[in-house]
Short mmCIF file of C-alpha atoms in Angstrom, two decimals:
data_model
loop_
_atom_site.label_atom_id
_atom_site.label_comp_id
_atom_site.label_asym_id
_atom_site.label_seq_id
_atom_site.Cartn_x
_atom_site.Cartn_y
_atom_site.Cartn_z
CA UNK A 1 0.00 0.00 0.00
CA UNK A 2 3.12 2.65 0.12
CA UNK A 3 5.54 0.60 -2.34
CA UNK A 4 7.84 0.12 -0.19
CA UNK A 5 8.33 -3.60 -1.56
CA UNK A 6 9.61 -2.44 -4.50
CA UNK A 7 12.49 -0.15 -2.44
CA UNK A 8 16.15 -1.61 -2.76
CA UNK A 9 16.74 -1.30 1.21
CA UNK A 10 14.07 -3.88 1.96
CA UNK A 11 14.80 -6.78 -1.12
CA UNK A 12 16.13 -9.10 0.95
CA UNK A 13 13.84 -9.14 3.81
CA UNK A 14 10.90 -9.38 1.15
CA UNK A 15 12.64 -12.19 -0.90
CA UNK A 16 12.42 -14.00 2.40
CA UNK A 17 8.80 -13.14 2.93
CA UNK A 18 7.98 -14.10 -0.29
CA UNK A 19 9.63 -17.48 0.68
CA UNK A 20 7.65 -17.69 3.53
CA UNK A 21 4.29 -16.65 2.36
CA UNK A 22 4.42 -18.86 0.13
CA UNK A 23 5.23 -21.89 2.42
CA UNK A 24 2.60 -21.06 4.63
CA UNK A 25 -0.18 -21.83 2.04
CA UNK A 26 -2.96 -24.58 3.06
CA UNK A 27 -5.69 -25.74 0.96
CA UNK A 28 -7.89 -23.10 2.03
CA UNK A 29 -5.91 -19.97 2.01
CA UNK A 30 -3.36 -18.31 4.59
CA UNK A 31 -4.29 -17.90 8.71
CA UNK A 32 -2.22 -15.20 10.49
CA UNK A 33 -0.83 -18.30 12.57
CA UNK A 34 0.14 -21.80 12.45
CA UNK A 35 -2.39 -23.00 15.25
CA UNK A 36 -5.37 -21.22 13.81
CA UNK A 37 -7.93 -21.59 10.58
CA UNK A 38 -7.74 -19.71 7.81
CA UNK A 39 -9.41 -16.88 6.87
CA UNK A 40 -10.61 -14.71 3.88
CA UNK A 41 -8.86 -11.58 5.05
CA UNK A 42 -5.49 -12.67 5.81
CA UNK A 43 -6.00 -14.81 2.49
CA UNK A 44 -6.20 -11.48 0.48
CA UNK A 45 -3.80 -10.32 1.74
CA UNK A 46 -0.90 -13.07 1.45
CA UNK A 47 -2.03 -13.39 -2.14
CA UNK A 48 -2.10 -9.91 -3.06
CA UNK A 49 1.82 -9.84 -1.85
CA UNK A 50 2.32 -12.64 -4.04
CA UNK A 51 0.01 -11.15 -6.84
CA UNK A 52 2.44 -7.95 -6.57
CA UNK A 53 5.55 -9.81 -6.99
CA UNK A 54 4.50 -12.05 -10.28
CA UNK A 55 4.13 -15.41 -8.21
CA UNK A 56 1.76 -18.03 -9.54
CA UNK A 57 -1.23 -17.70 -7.44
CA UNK A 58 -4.11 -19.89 -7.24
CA UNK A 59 -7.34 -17.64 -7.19
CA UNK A 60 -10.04 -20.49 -7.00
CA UNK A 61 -8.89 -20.31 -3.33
CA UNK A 62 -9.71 -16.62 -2.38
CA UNK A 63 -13.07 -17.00 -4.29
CA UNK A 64 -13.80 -20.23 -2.10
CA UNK A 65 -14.38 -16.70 0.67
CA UNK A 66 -16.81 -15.55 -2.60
CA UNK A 67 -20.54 -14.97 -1.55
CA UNK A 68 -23.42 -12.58 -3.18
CA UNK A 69 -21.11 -10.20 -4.65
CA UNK A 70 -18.75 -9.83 -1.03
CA UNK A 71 -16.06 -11.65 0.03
CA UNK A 72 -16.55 -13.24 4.12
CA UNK A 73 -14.21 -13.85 6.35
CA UNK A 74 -15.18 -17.36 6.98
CA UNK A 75 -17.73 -19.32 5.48
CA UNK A 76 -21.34 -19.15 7.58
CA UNK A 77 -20.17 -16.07 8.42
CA UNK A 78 -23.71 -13.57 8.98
CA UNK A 79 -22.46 -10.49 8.00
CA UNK A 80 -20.38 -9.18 5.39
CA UNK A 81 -17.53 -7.07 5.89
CA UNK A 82 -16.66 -4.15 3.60
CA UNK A 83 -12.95 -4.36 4.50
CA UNK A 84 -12.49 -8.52 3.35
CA UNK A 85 -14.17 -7.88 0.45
CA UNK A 86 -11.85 -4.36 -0.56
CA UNK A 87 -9.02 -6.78 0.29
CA UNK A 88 -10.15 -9.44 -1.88
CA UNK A 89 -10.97 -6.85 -4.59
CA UNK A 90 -7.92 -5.61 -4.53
CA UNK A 91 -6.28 -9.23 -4.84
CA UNK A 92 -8.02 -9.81 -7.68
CA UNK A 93 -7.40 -6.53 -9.44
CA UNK A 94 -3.37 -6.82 -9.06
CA UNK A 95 -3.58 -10.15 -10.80
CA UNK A 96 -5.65 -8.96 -13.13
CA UNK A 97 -8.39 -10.60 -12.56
CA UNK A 98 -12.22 -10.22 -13.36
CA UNK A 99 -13.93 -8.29 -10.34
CA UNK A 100 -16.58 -5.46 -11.45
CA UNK A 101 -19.20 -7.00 -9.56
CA UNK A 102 -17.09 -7.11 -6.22
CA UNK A 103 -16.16 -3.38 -6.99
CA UNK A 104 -19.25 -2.32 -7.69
CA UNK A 105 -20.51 -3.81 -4.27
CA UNK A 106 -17.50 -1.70 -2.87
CA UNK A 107 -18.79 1.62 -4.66
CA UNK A 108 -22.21 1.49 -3.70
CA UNK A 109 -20.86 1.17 0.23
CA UNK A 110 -19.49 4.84 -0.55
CA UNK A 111 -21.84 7.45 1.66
CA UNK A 112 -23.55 10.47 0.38
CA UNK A 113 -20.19 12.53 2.06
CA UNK A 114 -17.26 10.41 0.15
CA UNK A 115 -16.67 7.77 2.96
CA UNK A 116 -16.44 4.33 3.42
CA UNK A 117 -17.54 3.04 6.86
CA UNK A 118 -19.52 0.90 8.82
CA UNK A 119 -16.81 -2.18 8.92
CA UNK A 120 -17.66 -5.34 11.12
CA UNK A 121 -13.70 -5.11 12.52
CA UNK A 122 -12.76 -2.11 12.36
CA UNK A 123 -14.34 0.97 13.63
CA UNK A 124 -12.35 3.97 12.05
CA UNK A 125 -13.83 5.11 8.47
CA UNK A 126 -10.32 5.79 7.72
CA UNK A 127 -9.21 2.49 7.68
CA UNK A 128 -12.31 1.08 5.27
CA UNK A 129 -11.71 4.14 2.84
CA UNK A 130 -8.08 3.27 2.27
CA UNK A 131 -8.79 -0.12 1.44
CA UNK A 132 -11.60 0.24 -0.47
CA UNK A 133 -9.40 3.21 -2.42
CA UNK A 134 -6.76 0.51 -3.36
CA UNK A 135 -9.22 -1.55 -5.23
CA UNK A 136 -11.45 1.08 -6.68
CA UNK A 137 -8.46 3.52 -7.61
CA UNK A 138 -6.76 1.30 -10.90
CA UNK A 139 -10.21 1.27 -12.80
CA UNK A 140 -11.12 4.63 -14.48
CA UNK A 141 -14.87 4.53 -14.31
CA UNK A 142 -14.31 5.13 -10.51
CA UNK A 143 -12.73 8.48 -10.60
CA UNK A 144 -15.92 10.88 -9.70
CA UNK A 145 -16.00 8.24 -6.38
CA UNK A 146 -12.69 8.74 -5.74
CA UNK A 147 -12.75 12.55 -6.45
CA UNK A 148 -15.47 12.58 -3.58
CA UNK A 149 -13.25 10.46 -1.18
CA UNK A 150 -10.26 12.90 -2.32
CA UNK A 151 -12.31 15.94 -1.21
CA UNK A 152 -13.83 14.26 2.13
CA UNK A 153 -10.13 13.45 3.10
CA UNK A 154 -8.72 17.36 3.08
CA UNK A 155 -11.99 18.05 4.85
CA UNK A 156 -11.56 16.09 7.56
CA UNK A 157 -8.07 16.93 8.06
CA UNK A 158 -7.31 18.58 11.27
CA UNK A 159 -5.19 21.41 11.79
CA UNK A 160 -2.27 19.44 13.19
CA UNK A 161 -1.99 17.44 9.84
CA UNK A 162 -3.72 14.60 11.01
CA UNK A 163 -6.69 12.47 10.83
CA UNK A 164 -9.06 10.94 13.74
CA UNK A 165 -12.69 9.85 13.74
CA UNK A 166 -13.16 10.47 17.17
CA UNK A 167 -12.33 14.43 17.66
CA UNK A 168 -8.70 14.46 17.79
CA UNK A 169 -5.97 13.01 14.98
CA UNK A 170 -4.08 9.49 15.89
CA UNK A 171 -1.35 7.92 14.72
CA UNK A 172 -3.09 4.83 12.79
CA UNK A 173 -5.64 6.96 11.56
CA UNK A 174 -2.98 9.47 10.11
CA UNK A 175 -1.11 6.46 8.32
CA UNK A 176 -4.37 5.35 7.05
CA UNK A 177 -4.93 9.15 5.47
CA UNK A 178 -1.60 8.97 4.26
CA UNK A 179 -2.00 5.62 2.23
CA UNK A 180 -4.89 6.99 0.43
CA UNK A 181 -4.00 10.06 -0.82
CA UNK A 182 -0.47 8.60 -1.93
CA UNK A 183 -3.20 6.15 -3.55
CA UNK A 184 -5.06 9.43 -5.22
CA UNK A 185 -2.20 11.64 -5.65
CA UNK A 186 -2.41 10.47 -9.31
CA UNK A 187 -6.14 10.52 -9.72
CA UNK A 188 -6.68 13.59 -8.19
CA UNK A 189 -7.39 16.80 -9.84
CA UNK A 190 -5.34 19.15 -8.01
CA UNK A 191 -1.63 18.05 -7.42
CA UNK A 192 -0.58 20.33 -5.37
CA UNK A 193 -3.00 20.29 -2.69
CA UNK A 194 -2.18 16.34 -2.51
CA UNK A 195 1.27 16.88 -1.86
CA UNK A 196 0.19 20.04 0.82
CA UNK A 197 -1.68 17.76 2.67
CA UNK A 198 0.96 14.85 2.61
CA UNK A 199 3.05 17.47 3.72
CA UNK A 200 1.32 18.20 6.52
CA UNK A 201 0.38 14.80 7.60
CA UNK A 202 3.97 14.22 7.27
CA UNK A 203 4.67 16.89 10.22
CA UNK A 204 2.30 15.03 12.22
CA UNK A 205 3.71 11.57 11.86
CA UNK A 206 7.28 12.63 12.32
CA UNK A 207 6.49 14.63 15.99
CA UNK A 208 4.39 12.59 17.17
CA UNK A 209 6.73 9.32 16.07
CA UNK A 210 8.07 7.72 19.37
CA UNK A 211 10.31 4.80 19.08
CA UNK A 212 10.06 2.87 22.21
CA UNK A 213 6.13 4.10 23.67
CA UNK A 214 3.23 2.85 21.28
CA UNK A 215 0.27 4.30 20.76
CA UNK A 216 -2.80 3.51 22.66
CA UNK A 217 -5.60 4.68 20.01
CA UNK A 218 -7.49 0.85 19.77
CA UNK A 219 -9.90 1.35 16.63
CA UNK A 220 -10.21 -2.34 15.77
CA UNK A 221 -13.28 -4.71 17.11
CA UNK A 222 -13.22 -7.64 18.54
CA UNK A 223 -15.37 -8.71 21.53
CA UNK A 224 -14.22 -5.02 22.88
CA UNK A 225 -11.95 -2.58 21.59
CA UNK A 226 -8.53 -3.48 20.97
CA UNK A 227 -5.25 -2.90 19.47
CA UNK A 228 -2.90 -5.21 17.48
CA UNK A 229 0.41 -3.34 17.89
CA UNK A 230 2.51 -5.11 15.75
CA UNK A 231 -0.21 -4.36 13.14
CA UNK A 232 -0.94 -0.81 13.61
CA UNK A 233 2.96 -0.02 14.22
CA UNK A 234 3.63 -1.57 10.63
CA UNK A 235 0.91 0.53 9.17
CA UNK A 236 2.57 4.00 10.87
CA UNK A 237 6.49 3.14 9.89
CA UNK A 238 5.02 2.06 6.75
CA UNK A 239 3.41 5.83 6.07
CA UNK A 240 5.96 7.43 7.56
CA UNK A 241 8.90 5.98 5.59
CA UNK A 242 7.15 5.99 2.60
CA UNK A 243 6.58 9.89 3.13
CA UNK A 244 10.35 10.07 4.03
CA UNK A 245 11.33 8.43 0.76
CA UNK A 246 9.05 11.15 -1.33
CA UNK A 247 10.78 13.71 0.67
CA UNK A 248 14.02 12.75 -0.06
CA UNK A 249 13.12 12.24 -4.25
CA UNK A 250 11.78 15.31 -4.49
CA UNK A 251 14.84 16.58 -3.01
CA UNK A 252 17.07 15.11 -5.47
CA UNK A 253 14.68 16.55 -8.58
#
């Protein structure tokens, strides 16, 4: 979500990934451990990372999560969730793939003021939008949707460069901002106030960017609130590297 697979400082550590990704596949997809079952999230996901790097992958298995135009997380599962099926939609568009019905499921989800929310697992709007942005943003007949989510992201950009759905910007939700305007940058009408507002968010992340104290913002649901750190730490490095890395190629143009 902010190339940074593609950057020569990482190559090694994602040839190994690759290595292991790929090892890790059962008959039904990819579980985010050894001692649990698979599911149609984390199934996306692996396969998209494959997808991205030209591996063979084997889509009858995401579409096994298929159902009514979503993608669940599990089979029998009662609701659908908007964020499985943007990852799944997303798999399926960097292989290249058929998937206008799963996108348009994805663009009629979009609300009247440019957002993408309601998500069984994850409470922030933030979070939905930028997945839902990856999928939707490499097919053209999308672009007055994401022209509205372009708009409803500067608008709901505080004053300290970052994003929150609860009052006050947070870390996660900043990184989440981040990915999809870097996703829009190219999509957008006007340039410049892309790069002003990455600019900005990029203030944020950097002072509020604290090595050894993590965050306690806890936007994901489970049978309460929680927070997977690992996860939401790799989502802000990820945003605010990737910002670094622009800052330092513009510097060199």
């Amino acid at each position: 979500m902010t190339d940074l697979l593609d950057a020569d400082a990482f190559a090694d550590e994602v040839r190994a990934q690759i290595s292991s990704t790929r090892a890790a596949l059962r008959p039904n997809g990819y579980s985010f451990s050894d001692h649990f079952d698979p599911d149609g999230d984390d199934t996306a996901a692996a396969l998209t990372l494959l997808a991205h790097r030209e591996q063979p992958v084997d889509l009858d298995i995401l579409r096994w999560y298929a159902k009514d135009g979503h993608f669940c997380t599990w089979q029998h599962e009662l609701q659908s969730s908007l964020s499985a099926t943007a990852r799944a939609a997303h798999t399926l568009v960097v292989a290249g793939a058929p998937v206008e019905q799963h996108l348009e499921y994805l663009a009629e989800w979009q609300t009247l003021d440019g957002r993408w929310s309601g998500d069984k697992w994850n409470s922030s709007w933030l979070y939905t939008t930028s997945h839902v942005v990856q999928s939707l943003a490499p097919v053209p007949q999308y672009t007055e949707r994401l022209d509205l989510a372009f708009e409803t992201l500067l608008a709901y950009q505080k004053n300290d460069g970052g994003w929150g759905a609860n009052g006050h910007s947070t870390p996660i939700e900043t990184a989440y901002g981040v990915m999809t305007l870097r996703t829009l940058r190219h999509h957008a009408a006007f340039h410049q106030r892309v790069e002003a507002s990455l600019t900005q968010a990029h203030h944020y992340l950097a002072n509020h960017y604290r090595p050894c104290i993590d965050d306690q913002t806890m936007c994901w649901i489970g049978k309460e609130m929680y927070r997977p750190y690992r996860v939401d730490r790799a989502f802000e490095l990820s945003a605010l590297l990737a910002l670094e890395l622009d800052h330092v190629a513009s510097d060199r143009v």
